[in-house]
Coordinates of N, CA and C in Angstrom, one line a residue:
X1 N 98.5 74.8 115.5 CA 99.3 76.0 115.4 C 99.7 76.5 116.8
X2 N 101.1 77.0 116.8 CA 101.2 77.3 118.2 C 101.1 78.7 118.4
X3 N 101.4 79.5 119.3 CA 101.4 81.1 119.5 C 102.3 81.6 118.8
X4 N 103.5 81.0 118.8 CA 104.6 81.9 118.0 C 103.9 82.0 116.6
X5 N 103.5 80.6 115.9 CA 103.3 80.9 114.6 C 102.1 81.8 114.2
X6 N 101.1 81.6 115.5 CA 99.9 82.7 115.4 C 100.3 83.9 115.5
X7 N 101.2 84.5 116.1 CA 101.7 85.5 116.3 C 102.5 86.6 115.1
X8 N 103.5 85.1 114.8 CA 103.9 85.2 113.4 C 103.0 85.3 112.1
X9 N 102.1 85.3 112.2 CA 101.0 85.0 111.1 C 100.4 86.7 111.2
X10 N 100.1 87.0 111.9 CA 99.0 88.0 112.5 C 100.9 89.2 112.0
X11 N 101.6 89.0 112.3 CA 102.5 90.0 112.0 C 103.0 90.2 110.6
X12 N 103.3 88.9 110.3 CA 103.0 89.0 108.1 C 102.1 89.7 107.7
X13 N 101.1 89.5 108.2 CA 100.1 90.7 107.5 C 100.6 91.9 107.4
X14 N 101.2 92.5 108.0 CA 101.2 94.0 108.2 C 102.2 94.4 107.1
X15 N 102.8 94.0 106.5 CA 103.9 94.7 105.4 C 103.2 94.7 104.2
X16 N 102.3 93.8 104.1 CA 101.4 94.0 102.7 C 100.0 95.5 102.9
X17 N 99.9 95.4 104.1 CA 98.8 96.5 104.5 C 99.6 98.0 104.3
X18 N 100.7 97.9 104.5 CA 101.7 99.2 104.7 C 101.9 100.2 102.9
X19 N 102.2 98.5 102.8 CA 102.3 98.9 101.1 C 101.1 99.5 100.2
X20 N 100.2 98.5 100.3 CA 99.0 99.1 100.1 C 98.8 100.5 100.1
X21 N 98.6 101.1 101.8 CA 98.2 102.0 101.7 C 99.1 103.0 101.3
X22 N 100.3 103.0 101.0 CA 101.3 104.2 100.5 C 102.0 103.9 98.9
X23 N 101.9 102.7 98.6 CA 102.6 102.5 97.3 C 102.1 103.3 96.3
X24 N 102.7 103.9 95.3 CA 102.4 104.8 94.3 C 101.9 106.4 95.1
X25 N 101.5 106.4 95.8 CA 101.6 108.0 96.6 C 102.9 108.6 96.4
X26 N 102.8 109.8 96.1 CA 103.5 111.3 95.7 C 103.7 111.5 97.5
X27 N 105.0 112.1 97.6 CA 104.8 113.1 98.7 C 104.1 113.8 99.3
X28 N 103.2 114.3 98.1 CA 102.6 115.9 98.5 C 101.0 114.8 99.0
X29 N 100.9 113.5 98.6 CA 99.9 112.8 98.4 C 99.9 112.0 99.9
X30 N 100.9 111.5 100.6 CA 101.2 111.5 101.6 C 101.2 112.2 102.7
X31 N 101.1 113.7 102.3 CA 101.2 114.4 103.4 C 99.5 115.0 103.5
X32 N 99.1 114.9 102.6 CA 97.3 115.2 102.4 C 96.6 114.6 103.5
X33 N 95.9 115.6 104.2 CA 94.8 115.3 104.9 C 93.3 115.5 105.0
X34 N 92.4 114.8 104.9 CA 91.3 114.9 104.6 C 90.5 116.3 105.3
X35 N 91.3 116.6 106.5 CA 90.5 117.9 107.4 C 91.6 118.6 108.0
X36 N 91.5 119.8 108.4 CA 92.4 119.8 109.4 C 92.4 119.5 110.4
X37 N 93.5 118.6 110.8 CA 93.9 118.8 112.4 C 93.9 116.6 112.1
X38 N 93.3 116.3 110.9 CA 93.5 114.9 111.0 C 94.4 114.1 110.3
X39 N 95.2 113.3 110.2 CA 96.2 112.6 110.3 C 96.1 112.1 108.8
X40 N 97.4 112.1 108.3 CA 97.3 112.1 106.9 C 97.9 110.5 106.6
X41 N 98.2 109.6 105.4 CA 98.3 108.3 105.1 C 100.1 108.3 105.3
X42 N 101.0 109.2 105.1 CA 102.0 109.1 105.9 C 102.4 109.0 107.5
X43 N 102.1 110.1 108.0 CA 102.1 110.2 109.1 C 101.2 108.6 109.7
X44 N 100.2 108.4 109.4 CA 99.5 106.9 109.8 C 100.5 106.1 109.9
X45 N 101.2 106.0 108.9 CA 102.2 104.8 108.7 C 103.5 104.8 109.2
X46 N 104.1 106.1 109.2 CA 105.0 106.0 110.0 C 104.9 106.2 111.6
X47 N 103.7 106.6 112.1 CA 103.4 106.3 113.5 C 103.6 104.6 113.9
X48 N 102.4 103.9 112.8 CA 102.4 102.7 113.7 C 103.2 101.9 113.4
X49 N 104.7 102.4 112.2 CA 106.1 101.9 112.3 C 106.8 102.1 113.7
X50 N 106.8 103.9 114.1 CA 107.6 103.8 115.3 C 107.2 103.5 116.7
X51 N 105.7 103.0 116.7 CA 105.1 102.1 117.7 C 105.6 100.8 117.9
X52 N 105.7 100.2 116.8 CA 106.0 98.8 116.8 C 107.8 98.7 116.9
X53 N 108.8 100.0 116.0 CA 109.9 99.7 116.5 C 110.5 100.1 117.7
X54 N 109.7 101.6 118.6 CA 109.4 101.7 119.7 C 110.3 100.2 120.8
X55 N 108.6 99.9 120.3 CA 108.1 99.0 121.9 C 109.1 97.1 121.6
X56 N 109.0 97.3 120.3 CA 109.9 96.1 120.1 C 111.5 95.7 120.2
X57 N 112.1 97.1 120.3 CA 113.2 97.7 120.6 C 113.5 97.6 122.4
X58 N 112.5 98.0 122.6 CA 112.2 98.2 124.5 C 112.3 96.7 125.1
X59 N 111.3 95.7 124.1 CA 111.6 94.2 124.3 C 112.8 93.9 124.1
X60 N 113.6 94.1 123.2 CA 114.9 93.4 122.6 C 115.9 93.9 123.9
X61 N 115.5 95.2 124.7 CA 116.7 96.1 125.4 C 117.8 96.2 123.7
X62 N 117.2 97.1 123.0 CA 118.5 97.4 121.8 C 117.7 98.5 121.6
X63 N 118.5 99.3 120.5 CA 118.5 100.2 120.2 C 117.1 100.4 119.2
X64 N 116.7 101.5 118.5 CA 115.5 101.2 117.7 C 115.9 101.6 116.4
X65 N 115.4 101.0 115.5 CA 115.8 101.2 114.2 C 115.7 102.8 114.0
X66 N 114.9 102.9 114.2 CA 114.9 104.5 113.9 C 115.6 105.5 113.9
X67 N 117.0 105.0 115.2 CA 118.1 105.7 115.5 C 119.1 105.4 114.8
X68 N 119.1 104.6 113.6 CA 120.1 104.3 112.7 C 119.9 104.7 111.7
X69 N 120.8 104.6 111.0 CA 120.9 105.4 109.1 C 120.4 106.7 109.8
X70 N 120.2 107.1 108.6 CA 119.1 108.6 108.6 C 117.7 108.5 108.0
X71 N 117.2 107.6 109.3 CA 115.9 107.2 108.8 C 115.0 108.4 109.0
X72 N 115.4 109.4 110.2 CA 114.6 110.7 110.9 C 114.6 111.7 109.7
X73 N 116.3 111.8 109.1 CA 116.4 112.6 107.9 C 115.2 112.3 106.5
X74 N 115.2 111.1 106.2 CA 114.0 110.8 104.8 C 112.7 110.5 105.6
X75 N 112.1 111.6 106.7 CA 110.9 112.3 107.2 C 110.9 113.4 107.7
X76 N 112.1 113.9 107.2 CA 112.3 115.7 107.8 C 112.0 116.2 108.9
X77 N 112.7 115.1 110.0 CA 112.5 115.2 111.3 C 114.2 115.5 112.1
X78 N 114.1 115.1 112.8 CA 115.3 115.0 113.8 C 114.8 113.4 114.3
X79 N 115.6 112.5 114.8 CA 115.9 111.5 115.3 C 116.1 111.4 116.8
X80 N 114.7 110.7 117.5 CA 114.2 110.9 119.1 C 114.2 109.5 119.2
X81 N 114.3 109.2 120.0 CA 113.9 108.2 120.0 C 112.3 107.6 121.4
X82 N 111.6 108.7 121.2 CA 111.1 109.4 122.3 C 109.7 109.6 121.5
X83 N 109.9 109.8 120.4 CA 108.6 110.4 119.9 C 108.4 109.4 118.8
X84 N 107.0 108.8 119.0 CA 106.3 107.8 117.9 C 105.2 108.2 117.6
X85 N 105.0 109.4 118.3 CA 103.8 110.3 117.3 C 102.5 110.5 118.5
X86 N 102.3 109.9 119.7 CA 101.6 109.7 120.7 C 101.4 111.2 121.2
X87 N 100.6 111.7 120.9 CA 100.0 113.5 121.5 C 100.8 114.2 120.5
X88 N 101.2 114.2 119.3 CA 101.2 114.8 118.4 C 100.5 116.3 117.9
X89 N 100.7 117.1 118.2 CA 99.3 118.2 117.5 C 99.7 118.3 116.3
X90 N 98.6 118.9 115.7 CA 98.1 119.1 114.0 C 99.3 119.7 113.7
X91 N 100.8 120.7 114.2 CA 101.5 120.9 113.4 C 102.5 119.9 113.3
X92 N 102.5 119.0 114.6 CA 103.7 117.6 114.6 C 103.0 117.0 113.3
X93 N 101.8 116.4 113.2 CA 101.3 115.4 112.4 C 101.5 115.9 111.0
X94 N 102.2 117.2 110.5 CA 102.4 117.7 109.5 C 103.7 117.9 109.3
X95 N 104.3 117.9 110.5 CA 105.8 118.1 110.4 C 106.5 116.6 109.8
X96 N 105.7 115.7 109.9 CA 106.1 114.0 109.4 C 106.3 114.2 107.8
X97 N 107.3 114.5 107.4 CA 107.0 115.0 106.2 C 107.8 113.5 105.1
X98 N 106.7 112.4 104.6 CA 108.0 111.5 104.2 C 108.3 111.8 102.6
X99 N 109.6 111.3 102.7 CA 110.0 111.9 101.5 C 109.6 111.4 100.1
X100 N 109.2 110.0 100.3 CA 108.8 109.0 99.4 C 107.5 108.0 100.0
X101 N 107.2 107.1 99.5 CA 106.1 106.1 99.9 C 107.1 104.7 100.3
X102 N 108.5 105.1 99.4 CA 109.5 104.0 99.4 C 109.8 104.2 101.1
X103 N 110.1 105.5 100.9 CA 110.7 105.7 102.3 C 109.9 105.0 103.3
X104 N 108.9 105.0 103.6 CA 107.6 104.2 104.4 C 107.6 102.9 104.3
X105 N 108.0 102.3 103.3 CA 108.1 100.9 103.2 C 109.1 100.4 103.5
X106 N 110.4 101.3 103.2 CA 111.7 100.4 103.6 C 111.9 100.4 105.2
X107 N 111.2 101.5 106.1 CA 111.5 101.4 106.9 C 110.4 100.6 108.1
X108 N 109.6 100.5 107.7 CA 108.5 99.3 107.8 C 109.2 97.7 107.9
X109 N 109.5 97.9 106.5 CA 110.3 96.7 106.4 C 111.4 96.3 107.3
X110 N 112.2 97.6 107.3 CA 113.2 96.8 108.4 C 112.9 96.7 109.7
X111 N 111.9 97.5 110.4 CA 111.2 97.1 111.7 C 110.5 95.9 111.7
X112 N 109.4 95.7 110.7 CA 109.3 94.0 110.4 C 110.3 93.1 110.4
X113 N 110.9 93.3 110.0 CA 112.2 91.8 109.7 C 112.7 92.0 110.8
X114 N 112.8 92.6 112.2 CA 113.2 92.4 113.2 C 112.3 92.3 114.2
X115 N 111.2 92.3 113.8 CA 109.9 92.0 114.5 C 110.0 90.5 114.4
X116 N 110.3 89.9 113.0 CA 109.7 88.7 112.9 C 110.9 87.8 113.3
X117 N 112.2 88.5 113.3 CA 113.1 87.0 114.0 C 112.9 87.2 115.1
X118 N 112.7 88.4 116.2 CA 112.2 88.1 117.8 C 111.1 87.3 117.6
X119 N 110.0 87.3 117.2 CA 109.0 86.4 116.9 C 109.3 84.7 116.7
X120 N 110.5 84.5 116.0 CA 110.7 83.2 115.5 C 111.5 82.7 116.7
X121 N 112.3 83.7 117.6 CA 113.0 82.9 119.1 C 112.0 82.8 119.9
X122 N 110.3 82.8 120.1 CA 109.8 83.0 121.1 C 109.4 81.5 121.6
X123 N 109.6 81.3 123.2 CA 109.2 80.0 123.3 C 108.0 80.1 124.0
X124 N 106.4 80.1 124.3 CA 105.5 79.8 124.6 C 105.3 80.4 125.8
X125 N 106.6 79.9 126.9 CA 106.4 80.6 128.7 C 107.2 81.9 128.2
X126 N 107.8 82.5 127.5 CA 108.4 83.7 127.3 C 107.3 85.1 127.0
X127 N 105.9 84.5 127.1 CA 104.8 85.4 126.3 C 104.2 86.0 127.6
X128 N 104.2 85.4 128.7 CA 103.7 85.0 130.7 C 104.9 86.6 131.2
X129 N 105.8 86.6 130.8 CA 106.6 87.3 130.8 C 106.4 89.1 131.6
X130 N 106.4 89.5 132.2 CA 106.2 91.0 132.6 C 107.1 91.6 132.4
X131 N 106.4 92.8 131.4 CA 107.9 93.4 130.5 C 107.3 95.2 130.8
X132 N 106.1 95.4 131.9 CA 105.5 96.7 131.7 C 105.2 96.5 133.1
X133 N 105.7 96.6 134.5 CA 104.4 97.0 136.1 C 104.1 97.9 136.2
X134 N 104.2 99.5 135.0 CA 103.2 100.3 135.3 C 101.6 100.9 135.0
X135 N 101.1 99.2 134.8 CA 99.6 99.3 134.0 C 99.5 98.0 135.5
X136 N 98.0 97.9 136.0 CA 97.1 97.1 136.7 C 96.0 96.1 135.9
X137 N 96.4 95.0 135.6 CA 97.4 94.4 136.0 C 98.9 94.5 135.2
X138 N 100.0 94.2 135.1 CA 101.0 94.3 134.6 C 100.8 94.0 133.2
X139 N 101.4 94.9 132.4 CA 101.5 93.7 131.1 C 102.5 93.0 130.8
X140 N 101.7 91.3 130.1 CA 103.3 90.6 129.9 C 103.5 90.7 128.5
X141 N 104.4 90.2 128.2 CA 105.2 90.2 126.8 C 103.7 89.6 125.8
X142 N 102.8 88.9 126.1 CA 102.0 88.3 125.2 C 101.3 89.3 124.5
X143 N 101.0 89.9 126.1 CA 99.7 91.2 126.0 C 100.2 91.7 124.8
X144 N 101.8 92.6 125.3 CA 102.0 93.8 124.6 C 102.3 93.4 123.3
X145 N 102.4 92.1 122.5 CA 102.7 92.0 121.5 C 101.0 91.9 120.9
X146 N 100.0 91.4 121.5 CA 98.9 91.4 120.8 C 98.2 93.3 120.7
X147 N 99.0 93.6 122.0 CA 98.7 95.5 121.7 C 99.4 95.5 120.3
X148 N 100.7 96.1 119.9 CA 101.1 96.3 119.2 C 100.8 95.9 117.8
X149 N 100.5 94.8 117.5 CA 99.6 94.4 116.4 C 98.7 94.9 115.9
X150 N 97.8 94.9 117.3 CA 96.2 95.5 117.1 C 96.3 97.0 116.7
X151 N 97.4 97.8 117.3 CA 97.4 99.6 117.1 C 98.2 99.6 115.7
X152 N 98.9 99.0 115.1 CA 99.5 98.8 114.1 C 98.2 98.3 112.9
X153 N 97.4 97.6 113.2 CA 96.6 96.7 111.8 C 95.6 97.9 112.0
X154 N 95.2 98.7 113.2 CA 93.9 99.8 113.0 C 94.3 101.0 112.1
X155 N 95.9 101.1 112.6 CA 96.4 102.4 111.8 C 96.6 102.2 110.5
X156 N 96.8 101.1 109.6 CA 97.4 100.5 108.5 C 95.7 100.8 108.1
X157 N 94.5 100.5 108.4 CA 93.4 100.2 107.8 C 92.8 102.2 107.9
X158 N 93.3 102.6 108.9 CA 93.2 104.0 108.5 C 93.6 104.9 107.6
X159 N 94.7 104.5 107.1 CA 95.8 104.9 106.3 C 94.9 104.5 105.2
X160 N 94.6 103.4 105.4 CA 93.7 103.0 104.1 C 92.4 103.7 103.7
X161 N 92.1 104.2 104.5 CA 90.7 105.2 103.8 C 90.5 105.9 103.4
X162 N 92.2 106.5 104.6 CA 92.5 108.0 103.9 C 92.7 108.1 102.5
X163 N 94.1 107.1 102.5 CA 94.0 107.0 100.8 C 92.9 106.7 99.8
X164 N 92.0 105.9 100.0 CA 90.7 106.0 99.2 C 90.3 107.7 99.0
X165 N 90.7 108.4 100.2 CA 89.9 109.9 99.7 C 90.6 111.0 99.4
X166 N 92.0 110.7 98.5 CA 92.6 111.3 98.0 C 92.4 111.2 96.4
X167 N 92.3 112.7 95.8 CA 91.8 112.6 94.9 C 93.2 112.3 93.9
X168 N 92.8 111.3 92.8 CA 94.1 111.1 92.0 C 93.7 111.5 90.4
X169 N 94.9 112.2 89.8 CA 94.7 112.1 88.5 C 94.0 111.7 87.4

């Protein structure tokens, strides 16, 4: 197996985890938090969407999904391209309001599917790459793809417990 396909492997996972944790969730079920001031199974998931279309965006030099359609509108937000949820306070992390669980999936999805064709051009020395000099040592493209994975699969497995502790019908 080479890196791309490990890479590619380790990134498949995440659209089944996504779903998981929000499919069949209600709105009002999505926006539920176990305490206050902690991060509810929407907001989870759409954070470690706009992390990953964020930073994968920043790689491509293009624009980020998120700034198209009215993806900001079906989360009752405004459209930044600036904010992926990183220092958030308890009224931001409530302000993420999604409208659906669909909504969280479709737009997962399309960050995915453009995750995974830059994934499918990658050639091996493209990973050596320094795409960040303001961390010691630099990060290259390999790093930042194994960051973004890893902050994406922890938030997907959070989302997941939250949902375990919502109470359902």
């Amino acid at each position: 197996m080479d890196v791309r396909d490990l890479l590619t492997e380790t990134y498949d996972r995440l659209p089944d985890l996504v779903r998981a944790a929000v499919d069949g969730l209600t709105p009002e079920q999505l926006r539920w938090a176990p305490a206050e001031g902690a991060n509810s199974v929407g907001w989870l998931v759409w954070h470690l969407t706009r992390v990953q279309d964020h930073h994968v965006a920043d790689l491509l030099d293009a624009e980020q999904i998120w700034m198209s359609s009215d993806w900001a509108g079906r989360f009752g937000l405004v459209a930044d391209p600036h904010d992926t949820g990183y220092g958030h306070t308890p009224a931001q992390v409530a302000g993420v309001r999604p409208e659906s669980a669909q909504a969280l999936i479709d737009y997962y999805g399309a960050v995915s599917a453009r995750t995974g064709s830059f994934l499918a051009g990658l050639r091996p020395a493209d990973l050596d790459r320094i795409v960040d000099e303001s961390w010691d040592p630099p990060v290259t493209l390999g790093v930042r793809l194994v960051s973004i994975a890893d902050d994406d699969a922890q938030h997907a497995g959070q989302a997941a417990y939250v949902r375990g502790l919502i109470k359902h019908d």
